[in-house]
PDB file of C-alpha atoms in Angstrom:
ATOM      1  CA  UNK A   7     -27.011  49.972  -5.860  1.00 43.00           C
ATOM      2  CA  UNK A   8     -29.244  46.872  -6.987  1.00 44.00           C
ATOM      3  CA  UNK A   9     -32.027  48.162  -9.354  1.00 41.00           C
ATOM      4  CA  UNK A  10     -30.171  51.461 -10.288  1.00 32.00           C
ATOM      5  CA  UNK A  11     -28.536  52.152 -13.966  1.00 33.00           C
ATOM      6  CA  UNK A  12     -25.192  53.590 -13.666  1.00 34.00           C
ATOM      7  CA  UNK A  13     -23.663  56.200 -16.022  1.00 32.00           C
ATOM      8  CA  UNK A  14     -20.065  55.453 -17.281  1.00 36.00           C
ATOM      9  CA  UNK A  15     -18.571  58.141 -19.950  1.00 41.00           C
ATOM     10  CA  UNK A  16     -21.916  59.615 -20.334  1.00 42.00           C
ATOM     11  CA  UNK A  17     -23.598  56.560 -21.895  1.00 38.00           C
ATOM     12  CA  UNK A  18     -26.532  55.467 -19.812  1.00 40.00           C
ATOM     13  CA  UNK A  19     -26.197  51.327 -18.704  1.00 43.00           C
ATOM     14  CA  UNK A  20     -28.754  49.200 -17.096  1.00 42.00           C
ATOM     15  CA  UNK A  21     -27.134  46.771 -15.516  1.00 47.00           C
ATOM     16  CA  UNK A  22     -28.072  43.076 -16.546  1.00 46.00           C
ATOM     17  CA  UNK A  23     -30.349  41.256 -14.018  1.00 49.00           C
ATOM     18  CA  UNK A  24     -28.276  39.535 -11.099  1.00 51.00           C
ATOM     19  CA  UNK A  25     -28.248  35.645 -11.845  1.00 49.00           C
ATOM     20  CA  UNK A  26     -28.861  33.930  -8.368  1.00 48.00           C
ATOM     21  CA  UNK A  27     -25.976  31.551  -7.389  1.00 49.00           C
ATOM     22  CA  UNK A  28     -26.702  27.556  -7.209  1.00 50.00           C
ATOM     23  CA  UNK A  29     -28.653  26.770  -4.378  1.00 48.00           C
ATOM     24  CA  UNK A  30     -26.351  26.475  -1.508  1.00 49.00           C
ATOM     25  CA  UNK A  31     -23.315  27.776  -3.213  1.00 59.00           C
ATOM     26  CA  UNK A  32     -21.083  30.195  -2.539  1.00 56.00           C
ATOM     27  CA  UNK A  33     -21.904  33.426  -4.843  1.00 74.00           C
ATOM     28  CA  UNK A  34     -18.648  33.663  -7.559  1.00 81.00           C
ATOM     29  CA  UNK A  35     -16.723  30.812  -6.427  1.00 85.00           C
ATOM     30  CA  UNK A  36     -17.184  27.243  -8.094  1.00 89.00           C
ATOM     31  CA  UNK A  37     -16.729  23.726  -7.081  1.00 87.00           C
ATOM     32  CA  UNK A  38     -13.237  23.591  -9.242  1.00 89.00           C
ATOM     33  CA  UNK A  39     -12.252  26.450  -7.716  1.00 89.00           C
ATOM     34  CA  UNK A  40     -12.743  25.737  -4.427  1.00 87.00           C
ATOM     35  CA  UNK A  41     -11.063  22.498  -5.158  1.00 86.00           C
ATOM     36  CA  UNK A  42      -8.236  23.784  -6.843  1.00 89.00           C
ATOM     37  CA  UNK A  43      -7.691  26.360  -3.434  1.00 91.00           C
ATOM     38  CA  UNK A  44      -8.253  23.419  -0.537  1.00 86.00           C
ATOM     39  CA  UNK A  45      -5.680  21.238  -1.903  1.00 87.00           C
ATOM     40  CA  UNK A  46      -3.326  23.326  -1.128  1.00 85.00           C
ATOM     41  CA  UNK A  47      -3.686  22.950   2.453  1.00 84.00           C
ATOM     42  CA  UNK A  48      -1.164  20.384   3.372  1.00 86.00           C
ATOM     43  CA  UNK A  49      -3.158  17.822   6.094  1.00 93.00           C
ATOM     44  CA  UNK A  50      -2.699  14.843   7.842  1.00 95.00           C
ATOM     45  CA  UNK A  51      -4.071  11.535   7.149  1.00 97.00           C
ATOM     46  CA  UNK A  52      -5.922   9.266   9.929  1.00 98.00           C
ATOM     47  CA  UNK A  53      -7.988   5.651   9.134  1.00 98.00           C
ATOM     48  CA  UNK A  54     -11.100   6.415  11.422  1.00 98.00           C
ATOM     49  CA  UNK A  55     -12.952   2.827  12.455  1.00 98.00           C
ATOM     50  CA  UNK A  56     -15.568   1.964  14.245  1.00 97.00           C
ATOM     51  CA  UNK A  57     -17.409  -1.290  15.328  1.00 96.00           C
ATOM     52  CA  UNK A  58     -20.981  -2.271  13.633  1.00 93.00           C
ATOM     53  CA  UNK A  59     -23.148  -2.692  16.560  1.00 87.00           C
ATOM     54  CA  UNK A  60     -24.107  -6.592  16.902  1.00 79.00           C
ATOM     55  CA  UNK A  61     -27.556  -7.478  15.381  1.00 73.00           C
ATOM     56  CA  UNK A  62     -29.122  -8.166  18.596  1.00 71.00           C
ATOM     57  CA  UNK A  63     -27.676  -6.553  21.116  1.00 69.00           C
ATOM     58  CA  UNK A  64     -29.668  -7.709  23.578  1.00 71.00           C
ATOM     59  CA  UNK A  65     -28.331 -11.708  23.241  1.00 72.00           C
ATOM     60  CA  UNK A  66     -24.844 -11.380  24.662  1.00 70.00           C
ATOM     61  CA  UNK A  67     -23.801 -14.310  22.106  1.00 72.00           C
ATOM     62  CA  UNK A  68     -24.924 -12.457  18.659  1.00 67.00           C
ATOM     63  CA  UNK A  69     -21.636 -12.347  16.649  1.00 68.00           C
ATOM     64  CA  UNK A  70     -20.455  -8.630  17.155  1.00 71.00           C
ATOM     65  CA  UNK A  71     -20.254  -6.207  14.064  1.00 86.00           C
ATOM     66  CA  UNK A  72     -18.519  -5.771  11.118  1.00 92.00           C
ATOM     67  CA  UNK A  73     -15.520  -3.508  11.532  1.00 95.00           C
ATOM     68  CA  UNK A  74     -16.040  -0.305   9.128  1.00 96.00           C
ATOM     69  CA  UNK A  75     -12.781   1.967   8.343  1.00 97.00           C
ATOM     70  CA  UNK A  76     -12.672   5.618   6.103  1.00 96.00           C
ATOM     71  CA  UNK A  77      -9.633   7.278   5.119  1.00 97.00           C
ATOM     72  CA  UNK A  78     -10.165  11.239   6.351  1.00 97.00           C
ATOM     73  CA  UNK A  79      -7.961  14.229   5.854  1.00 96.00           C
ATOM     74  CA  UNK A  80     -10.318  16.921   7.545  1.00 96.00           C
ATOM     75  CA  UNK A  81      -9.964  15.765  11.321  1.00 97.00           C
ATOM     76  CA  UNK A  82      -8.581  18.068  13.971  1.00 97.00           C
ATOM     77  CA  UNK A  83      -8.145  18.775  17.496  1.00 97.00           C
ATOM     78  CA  UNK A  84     -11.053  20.992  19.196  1.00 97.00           C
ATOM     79  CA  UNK A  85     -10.666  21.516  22.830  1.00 97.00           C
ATOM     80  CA  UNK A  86      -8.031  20.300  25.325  1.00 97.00           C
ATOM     81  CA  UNK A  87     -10.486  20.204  28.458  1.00 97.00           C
ATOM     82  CA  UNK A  88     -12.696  18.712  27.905  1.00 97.00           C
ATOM     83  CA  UNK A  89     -10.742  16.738  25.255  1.00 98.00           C
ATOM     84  CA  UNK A  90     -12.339  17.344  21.897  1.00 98.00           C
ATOM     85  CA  UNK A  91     -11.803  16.410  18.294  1.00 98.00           C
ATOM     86  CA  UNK A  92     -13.790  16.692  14.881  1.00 98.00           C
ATOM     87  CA  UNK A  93     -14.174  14.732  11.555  1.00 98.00           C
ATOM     88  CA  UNK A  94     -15.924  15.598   8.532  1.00 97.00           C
ATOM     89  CA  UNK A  95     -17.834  13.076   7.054  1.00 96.00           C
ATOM     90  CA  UNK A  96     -19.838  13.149   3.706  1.00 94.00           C
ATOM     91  CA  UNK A  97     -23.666  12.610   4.191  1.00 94.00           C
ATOM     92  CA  UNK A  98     -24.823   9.722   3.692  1.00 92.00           C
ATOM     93  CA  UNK A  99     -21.272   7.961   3.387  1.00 93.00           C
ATOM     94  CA  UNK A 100     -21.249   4.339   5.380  1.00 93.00           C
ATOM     95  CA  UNK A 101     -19.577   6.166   8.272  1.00 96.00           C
ATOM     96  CA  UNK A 102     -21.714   8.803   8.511  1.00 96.00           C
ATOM     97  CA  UNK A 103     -24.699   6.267   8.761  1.00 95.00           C
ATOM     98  CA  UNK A 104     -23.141   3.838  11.360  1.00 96.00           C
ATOM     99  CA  UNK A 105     -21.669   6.784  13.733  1.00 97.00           C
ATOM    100  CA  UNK A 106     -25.306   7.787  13.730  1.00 96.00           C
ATOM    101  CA  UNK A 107     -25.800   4.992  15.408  1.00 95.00           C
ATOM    102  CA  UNK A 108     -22.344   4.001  16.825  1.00 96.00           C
ATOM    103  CA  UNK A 109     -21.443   6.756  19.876  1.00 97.00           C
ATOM    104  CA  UNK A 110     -18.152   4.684  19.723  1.00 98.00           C
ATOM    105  CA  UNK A 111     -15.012   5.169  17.631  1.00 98.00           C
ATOM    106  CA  UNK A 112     -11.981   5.417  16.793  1.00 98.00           C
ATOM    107  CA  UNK A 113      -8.684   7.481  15.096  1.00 98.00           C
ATOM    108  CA  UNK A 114      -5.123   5.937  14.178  1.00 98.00           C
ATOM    109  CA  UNK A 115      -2.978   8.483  12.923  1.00 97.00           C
ATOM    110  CA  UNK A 116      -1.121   7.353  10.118  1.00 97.00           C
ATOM    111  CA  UNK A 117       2.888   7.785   9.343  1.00 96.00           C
ATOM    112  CA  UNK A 118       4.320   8.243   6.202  1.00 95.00           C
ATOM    113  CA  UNK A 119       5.039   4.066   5.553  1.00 95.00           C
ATOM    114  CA  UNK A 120       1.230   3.739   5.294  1.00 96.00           C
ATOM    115  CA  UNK A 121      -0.102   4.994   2.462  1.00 95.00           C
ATOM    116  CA  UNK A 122      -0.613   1.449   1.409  1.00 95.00           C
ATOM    117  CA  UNK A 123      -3.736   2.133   4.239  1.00 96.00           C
ATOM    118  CA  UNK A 124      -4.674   4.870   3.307  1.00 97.00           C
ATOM    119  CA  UNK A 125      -5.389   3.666  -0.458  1.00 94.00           C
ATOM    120  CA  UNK A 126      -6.774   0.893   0.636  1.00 93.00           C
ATOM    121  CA  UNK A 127     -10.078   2.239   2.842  1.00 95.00           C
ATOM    122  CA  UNK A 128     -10.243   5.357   0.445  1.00 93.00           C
ATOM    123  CA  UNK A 129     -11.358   2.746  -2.166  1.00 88.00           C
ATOM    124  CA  UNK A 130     -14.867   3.688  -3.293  1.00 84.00           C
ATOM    125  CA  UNK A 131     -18.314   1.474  -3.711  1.00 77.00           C
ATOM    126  CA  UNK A 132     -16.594  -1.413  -1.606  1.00 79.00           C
ATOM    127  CA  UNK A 133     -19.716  -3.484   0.226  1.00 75.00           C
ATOM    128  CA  UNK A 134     -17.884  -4.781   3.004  1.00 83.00           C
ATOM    129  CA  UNK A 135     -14.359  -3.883   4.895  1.00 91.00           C
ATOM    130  CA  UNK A 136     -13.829  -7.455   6.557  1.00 87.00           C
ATOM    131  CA  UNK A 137     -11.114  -7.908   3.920  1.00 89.00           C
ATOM    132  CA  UNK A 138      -9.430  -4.627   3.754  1.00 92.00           C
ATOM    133  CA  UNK A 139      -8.795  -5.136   7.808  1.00 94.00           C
ATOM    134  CA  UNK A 140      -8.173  -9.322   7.304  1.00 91.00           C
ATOM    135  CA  UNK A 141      -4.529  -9.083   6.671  1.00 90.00           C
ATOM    136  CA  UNK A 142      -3.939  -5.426   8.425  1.00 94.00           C
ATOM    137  CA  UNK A 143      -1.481  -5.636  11.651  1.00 95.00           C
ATOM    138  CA  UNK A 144      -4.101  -3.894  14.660  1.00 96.00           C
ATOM    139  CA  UNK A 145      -5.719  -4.719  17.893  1.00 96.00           C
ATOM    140  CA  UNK A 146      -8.947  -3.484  19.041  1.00 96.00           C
ATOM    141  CA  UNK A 147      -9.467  -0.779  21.447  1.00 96.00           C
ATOM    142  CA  UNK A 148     -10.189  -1.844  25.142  1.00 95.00           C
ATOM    143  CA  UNK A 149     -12.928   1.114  24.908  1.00 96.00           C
ATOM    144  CA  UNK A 150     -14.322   1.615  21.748  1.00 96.00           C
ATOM    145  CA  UNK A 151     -13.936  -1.790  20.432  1.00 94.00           C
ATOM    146  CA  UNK A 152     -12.692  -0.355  17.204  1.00 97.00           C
ATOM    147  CA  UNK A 153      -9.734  -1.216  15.416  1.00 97.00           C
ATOM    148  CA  UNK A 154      -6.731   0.666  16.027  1.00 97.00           C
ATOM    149  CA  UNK A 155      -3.848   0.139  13.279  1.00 97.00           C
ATOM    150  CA  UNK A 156      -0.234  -1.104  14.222  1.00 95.00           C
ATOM    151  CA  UNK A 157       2.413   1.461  13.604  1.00 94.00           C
ATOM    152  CA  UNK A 158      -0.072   4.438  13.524  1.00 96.00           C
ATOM    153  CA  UNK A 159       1.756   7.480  15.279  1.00 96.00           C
ATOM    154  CA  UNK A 160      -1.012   8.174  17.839  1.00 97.00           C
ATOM    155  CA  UNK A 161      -4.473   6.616  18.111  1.00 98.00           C
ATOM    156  CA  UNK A 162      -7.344   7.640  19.567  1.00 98.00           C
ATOM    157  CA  UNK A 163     -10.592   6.228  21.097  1.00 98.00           C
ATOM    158  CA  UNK A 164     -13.969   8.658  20.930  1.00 98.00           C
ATOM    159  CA  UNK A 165     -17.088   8.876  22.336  1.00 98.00           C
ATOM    160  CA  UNK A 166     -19.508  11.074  19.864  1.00 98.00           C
ATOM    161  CA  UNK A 167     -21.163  14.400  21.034  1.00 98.00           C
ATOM    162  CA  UNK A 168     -22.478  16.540  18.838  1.00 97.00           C
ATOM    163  CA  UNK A 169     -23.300  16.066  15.151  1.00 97.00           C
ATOM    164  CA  UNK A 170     -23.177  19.432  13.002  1.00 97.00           C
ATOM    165  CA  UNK A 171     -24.929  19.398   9.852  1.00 96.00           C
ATOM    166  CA  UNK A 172     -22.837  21.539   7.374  1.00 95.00           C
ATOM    167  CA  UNK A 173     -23.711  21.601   3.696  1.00 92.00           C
ATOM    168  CA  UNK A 174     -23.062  18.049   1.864  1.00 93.00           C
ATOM    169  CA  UNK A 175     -21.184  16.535   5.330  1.00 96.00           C
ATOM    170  CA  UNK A 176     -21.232  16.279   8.812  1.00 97.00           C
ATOM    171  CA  UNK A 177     -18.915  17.152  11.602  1.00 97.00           C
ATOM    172  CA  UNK A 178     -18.714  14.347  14.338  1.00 98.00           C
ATOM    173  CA  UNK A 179     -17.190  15.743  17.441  1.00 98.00           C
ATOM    174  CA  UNK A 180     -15.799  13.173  19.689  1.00 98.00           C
ATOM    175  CA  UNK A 181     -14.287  12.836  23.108  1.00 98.00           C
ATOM    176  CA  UNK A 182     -11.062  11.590  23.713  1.00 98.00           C
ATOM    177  CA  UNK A 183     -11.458   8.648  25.961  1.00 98.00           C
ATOM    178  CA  UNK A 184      -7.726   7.468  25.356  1.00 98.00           C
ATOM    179  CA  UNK A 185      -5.049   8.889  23.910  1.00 97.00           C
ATOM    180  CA  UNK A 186      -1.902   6.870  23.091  1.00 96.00           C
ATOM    181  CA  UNK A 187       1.324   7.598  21.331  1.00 95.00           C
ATOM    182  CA  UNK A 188       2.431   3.784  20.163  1.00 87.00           C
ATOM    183  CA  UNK A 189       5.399   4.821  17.720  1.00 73.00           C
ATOM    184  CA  UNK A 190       7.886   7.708  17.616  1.00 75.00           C
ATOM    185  CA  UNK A 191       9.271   6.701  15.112  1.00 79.00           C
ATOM    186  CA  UNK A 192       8.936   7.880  11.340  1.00 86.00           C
ATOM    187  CA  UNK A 193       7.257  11.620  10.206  1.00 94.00           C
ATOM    188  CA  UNK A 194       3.406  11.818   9.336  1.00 96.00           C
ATOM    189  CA  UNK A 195       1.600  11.054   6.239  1.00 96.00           C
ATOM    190  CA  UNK A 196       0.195  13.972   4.419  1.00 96.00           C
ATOM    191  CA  UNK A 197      -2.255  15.063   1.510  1.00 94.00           C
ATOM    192  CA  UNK A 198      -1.537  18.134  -0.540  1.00 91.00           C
ATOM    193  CA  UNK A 199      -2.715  18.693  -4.417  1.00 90.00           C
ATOM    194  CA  UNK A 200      -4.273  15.009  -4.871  1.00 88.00           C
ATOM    195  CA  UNK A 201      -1.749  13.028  -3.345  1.00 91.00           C
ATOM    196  CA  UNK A 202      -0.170  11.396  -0.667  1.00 93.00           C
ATOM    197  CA  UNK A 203       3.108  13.360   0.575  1.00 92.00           C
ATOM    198  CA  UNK A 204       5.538  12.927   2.943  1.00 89.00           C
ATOM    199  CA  UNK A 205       7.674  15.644   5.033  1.00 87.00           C
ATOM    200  CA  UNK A 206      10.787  16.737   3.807  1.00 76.00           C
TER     201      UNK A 206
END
């Protein structure tokens, strides 16, 4: 019991004062830890992208938006009707800010011959993302305007909900507006410990 002493082999102990856990931390468990036990959960890897809104949105001939793209390995179905998904976003990250402002957006899901993409938008303290996308096979989506990567397995166009606060991120749940499976071919690309994997 807190407060109490407790007697072990007849030799009276006071217990040392309980030190409080970090602010917002889980009590016992620390961030290596908790690092060291996620990456062992084998997930997928998408390239979500959206579409900078244009700087006046009210002249119909402003030049549209920069196109913004973020590697993400914690994204996942949520409901099948209505269709939902989720992605976790660190606070404050560019994507975070623009979907806060952006209800539109999009998910390619990428296959095991990208990884090359996957690097490439998982780059940090990059300014701008017109030249990561410059030379990157992908057509824009006829709803969300985003990008939408050639040779992704499935892609995805979203329309934001809800945003969840939850610790140092957010969770963006979208719904699926389209749904399209443009290759069959080739298996999935996949994080697990660190790096890129593939199945098999």
């Amino acid at each position: 019991m807190p407060g109490t002493e407790i007697s072990v082999c007849g030799v009276l102990n006071t217990p040392s004062p309980t030190v409080a856990p970090p602010s917002g931390h889980a009590e016992g468990v620390s961030n290596d830890e908790f690092r060291a036990a996620m990456s062992r959960l084998a997930a997928g890897v998408v390239l979500v992208t959206a579409q900078e809104p244009p700087l006046d949105p009210d002249d119909p001939t402003a030049p549209g938006g920069e196109d913004v793209g973020m590697t993400a390995t914690a994204f996942m179905s949520v409901s099948l009707d209505p269709p939902l998904v989720l992605v976790s976003l660190r606070t404050g990250a560019r994507m975070d800010d623009l979907l806060d402002e952006q209800p539109l957006w999009a998910v390619s899901v990428l296959a095991e011959s990208q990884r090359h993409v996957a690097g490439r938008f998982a780059m940090k303290g990059r300014i701008s993302d017109r030249l990561l996308f410059e030379d990157l096979p992908h057509v824009r989506g006829e709803t969300s305007g985003a990008p939408l990567v050639g040779g992704a397995l499935a892609t995805l166009e979203c329309r934001t909900e809800q945003r969840v606060t939850a610790g140092d991120h957010t969770l963006v749940i979208g719904r699926v507006l389209t749904a399209r499976v443009p290759s069959t071919e080739g298996g999935p690309l996949l994080y697990f410990q660190g790096r890129y994997r593939q199945l098999g």
